[in-house]
Coordinates of C-alpha atoms and ligand atoms in Angstrom, one line a residue:
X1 CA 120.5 -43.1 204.9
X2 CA 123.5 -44.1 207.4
X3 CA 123.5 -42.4 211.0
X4 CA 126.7 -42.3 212.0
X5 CA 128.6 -41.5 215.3
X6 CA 132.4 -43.1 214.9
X7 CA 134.9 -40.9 213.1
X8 CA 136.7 -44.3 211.6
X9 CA 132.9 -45.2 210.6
X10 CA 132.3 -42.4 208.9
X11 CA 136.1 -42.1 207.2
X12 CA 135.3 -45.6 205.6
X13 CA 131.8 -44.8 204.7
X14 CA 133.5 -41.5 202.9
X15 CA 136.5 -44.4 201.1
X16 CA 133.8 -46.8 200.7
X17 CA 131.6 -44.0 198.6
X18 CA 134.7 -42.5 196.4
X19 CA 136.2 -46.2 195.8
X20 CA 132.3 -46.7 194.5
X21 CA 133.4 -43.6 191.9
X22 CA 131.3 -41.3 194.1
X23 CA 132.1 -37.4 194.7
X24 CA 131.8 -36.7 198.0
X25 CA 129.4 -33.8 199.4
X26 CA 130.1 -32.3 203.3
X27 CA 127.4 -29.7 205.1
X28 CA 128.7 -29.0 208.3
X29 CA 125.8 -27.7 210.4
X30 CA 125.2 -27.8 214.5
X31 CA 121.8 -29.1 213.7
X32 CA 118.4 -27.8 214.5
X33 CA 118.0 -28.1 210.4
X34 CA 116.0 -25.5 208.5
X35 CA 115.0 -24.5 204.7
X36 CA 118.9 -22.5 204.6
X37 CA 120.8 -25.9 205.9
X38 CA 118.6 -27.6 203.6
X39 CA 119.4 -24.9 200.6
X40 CA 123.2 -26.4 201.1
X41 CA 121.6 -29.6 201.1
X42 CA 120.3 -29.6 197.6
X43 CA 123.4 -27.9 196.4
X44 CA 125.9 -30.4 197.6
X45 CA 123.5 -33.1 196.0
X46 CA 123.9 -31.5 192.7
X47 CA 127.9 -31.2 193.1
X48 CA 128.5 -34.4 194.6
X49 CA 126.8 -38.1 194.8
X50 CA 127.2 -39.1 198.3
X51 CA 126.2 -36.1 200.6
X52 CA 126.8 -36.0 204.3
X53 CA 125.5 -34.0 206.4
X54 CA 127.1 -33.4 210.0
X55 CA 125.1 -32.3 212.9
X56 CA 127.4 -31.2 216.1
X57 CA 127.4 -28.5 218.4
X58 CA 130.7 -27.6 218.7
X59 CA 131.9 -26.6 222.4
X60 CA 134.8 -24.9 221.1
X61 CA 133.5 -21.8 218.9
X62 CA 131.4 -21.0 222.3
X63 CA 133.0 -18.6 224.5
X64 CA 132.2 -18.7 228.4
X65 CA 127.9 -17.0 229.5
X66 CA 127.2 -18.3 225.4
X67 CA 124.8 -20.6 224.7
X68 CA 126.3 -23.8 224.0
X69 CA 123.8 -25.3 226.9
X70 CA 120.7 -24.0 225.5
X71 CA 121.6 -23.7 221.5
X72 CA 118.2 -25.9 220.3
X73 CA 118.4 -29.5 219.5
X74 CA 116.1 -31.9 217.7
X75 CA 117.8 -34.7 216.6
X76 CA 114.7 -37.0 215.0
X77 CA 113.4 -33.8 213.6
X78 CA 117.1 -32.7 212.0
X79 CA 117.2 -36.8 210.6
X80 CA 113.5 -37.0 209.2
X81 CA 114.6 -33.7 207.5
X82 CA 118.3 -35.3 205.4
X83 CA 116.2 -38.1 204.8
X84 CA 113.6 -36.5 202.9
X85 CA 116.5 -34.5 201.4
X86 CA 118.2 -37.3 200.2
X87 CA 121.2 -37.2 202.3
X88 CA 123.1 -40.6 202.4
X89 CA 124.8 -40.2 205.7
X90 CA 124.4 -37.8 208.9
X91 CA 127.4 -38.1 211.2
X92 CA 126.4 -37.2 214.8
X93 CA 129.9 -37.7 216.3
X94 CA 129.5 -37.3 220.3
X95 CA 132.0 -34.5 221.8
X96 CA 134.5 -36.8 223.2
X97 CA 135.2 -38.4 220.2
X98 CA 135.6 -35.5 218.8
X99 CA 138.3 -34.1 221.3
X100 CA 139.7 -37.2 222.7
X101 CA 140.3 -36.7 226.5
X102 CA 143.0 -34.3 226.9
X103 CA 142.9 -32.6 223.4
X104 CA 144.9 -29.6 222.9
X105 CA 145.7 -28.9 219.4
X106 CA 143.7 -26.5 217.4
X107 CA 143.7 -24.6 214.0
X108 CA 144.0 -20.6 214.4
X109 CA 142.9 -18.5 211.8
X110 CA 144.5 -15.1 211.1
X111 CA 143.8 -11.3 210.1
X112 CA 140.5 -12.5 208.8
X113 CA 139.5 -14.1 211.8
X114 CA 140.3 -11.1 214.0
X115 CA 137.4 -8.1 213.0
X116 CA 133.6 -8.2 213.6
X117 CA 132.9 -11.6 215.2
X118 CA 136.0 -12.1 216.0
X119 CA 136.5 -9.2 218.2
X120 CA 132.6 -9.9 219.6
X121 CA 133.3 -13.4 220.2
X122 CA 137.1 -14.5 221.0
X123 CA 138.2 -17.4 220.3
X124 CA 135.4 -18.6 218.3
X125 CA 137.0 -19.1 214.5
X126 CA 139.6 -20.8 216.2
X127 CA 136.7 -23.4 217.6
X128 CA 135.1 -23.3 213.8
X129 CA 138.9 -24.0 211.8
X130 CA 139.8 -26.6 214.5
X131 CA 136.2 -29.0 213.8
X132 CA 136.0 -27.8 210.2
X133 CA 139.5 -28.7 209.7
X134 CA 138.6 -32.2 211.9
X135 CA 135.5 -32.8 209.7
X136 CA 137.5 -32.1 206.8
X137 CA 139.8 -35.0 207.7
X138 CA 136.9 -37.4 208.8
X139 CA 134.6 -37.0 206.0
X140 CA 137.5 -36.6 203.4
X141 CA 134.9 -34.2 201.0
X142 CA 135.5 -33.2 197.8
X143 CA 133.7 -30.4 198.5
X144 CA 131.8 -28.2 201.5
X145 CA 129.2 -26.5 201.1
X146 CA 128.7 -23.4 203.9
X147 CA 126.1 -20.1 203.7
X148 CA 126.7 -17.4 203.1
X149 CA 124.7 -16.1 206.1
X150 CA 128.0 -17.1 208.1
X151 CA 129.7 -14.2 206.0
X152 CA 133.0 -14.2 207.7
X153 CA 133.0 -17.8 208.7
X154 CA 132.9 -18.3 204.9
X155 CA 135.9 -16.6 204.4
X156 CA 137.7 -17.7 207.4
X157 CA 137.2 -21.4 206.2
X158 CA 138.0 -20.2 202.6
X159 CA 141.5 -18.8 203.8
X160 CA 142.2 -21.1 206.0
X161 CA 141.7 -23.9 202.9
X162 CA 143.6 -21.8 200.5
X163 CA 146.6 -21.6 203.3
X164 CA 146.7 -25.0 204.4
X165 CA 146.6 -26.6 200.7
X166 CA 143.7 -28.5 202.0
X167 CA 142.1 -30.2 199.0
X168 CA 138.4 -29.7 199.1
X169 CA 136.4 -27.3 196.8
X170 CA 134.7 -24.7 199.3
X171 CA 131.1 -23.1 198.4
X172 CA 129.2 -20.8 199.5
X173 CA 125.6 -20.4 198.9
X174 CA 123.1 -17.9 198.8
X175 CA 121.3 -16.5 202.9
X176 CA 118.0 -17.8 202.2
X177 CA 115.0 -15.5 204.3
X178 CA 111.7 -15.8 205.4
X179 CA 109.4 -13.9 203.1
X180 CA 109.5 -10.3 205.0
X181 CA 113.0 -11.0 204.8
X182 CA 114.6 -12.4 208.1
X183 CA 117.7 -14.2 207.7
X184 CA 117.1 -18.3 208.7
X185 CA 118.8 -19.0 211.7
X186 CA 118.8 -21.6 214.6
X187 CA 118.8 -19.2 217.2
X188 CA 115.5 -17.4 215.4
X189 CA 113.9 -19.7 217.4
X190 CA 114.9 -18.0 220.8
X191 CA 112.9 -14.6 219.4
X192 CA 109.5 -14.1 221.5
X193 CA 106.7 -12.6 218.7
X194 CA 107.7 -9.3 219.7
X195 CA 111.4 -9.8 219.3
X196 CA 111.1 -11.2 215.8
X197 CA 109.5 -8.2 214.4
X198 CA 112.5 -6.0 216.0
X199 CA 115.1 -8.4 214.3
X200 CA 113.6 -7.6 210.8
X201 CA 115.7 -3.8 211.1
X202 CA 118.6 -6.2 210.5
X203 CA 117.3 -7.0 206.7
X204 CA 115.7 -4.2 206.3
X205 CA 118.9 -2.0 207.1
X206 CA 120.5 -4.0 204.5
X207 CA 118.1 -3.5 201.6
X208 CA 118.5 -0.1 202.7
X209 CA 121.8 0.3 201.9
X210 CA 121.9 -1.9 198.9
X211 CA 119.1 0.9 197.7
X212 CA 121.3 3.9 198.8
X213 CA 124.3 2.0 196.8
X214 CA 122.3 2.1 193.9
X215 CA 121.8 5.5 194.3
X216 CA 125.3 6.8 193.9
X217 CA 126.3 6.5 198.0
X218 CA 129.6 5.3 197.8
X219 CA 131.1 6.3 201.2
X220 CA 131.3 3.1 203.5
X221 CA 131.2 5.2 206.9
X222 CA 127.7 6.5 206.4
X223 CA 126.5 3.4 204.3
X224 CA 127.6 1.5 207.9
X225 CA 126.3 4.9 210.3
X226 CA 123.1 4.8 208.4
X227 CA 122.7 1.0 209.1
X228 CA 123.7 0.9 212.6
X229 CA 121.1 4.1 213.3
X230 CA 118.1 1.7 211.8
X231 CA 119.3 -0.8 214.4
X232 CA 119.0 1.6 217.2
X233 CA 115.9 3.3 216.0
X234 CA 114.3 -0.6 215.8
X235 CA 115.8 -1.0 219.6
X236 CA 118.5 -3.8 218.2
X237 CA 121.4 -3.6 220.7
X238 CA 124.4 -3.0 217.6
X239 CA 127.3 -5.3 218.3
X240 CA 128.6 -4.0 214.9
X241 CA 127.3 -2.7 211.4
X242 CA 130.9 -2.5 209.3
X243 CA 131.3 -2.2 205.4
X244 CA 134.4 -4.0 204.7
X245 CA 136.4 -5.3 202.1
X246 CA 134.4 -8.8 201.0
X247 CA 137.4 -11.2 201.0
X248 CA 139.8 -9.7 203.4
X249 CA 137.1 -8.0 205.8
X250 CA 139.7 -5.4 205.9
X251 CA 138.2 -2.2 206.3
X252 CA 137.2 0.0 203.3
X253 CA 136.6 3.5 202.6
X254 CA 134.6 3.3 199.3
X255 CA 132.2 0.6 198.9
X256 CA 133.3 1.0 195.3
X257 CA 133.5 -1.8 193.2
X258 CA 132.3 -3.6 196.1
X259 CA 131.9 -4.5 199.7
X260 CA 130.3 -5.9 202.2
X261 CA 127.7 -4.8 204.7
X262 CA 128.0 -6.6 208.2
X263 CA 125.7 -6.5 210.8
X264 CA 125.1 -8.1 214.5
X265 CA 123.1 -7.0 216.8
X266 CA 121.0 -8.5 219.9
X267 CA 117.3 -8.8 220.2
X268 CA 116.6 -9.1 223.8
X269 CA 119.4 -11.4 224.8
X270 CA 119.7 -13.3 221.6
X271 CA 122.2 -12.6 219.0
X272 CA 121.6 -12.2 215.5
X273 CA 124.1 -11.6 212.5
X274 CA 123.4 -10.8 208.9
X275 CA 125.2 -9.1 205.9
X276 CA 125.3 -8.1 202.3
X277 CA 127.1 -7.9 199.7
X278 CA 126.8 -4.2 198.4
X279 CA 127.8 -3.4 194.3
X280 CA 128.6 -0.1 193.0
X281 CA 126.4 0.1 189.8
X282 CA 128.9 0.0 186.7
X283 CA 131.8 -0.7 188.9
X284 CA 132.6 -4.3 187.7
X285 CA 132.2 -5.8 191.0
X286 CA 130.4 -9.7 190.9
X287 CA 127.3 -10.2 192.3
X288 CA 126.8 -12.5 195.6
X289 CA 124.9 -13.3 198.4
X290 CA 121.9 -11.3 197.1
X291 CA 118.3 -13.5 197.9
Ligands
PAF301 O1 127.9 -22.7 210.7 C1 127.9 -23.6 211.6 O2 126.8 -24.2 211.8 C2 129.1 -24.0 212.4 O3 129.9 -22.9 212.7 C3 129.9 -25.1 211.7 C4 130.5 -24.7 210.4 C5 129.1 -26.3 211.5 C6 131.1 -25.5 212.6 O4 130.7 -25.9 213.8

């Protein structure tokens, strides 16, 4: 397995790999690897035959009192981890050669950008469109492979590729959870004992719905006031719980054929997101997102 930290080293490690006849695989993660990174892991290595993974925390999609300084870090852990994977390369680039002195052009993502995060968190799709978009151009994949935990980001980068006529096959795989159902996440690992067993409302509000759904509820305002009373009743500070439309995030009135559930909300001071994709029984809509 290569560690690499150059951009131009890891662009001619990417030409070197597809000149060998080899598809090329991208994860882009901030690191701090666990079983869902690794989930994207073994995906990319069955779409593509050299995989890289990229580990960088990304100053720009961190708006000001965030925490860029304290997000967790472990970089032997993260590289023990692709190598057992069988990653072929991890790029590591360092922030300055990522935004050269002085940089000041970025990527800015529209309408789809704006809800939900978005609102929560300005400015932070532009950060996520303006590295993707730089890995993109480094790593030169063939495809990218994202979860679908990072529901909106997912379709951000998805528009964004579709607009832009950038040529790299986007997937999305499946949130993978702990086995009483908490979402994997980095920043789990800010959650004190106590904490964790409050941020299981957030999965739990979601199977909720997916069972009132199934019922015959087909009204998106009290799918999402349901939700967002579970949160409060579990003492989750709501940010948002919003059924909206699953591509556009536009919002819905029906959850009919289907649509998805989004939820953040903050445990103590750490923030947590999760979602679902809710189908009306019948209805036609594809399944997704459902582990
Ligand atoms: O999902 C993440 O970990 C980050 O937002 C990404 C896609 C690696 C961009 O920094």
């Amino acid at each position: 397995m290569e560690l690499i930290a150059l951009p131009g080293e890891m662009r001619a490690a990417s030409r070197r790999a597809r000149a060998g006849g080899r598809r090329i695989g991208l994860v882009p993660t901030m690191g701090y690897l666990h079983d869902g990174h690794l989930s994207l892991v073994r995906r990319a290595r069955e779409l593509a035959d050299f995989v890289v993974v990229s580990i960088f925390v990304n100053p720009t999609q961190f708006g000001p009192g965030e925490d860029l300084d304290r997000y967790p870090r472990d970089l032997d852990r993260d590289q023990d981890l692709c190598l057992a994977a069988g990653v072929d390369a991890v790029f590591v680039p360092e922030s300055a050669s990522i935004y050269p002195d002085g940089a000041d052009t970025f990527v800015v993502p529209g309408a789809v950008a704006e809800p939900l995060c978005g609102a929560s968190r300005p400015g932070h799709f532009r950060g996520v469109a303006t590295v993707v978009t730089q890995l993109f151009h480094i790593v030169e994949p063939d495809v990218a492979v994202f979860g679908q935990k990072d529901y909106q980001q997912l379709q951000v980068i998805r528009r964004m590729v579709r607009d832009l006529h950038l040529a790299v096959e986007i997937v999305g795989e499946p949130t993978v959870r702990e086995p009483d159902g908490l979402a994997l996440s980095s920043r789990n690992a800010y959650l004190s004992p106590e904490e964790r067993g409050r941020a299981l409302a957030l999965s739990q509000a979601l199977d909720e719905a997916s069972a009132r759904v199934a019922a015959g509820e087909d009204r998106a305002a009290e799918v999402a006031r349901r939700a967002r009373r579970l949160l409060e009743e579990a003492g989750v500070r709501v940010d948002y719980a919003e059924v909206r439309h699953p591509e556009t995030l536009e919002p819905v009135d029906r959850v009919s054929p289907r649509a998805v559930l989004a939820l953040a909300g903050f445990v103590g001071n750490t923030r947590l997101i999760d979602n679902r994709v809710l189908v009306v029984p019948g209805a036609g809509g594809q399944r997704e997102n459902t582990r």
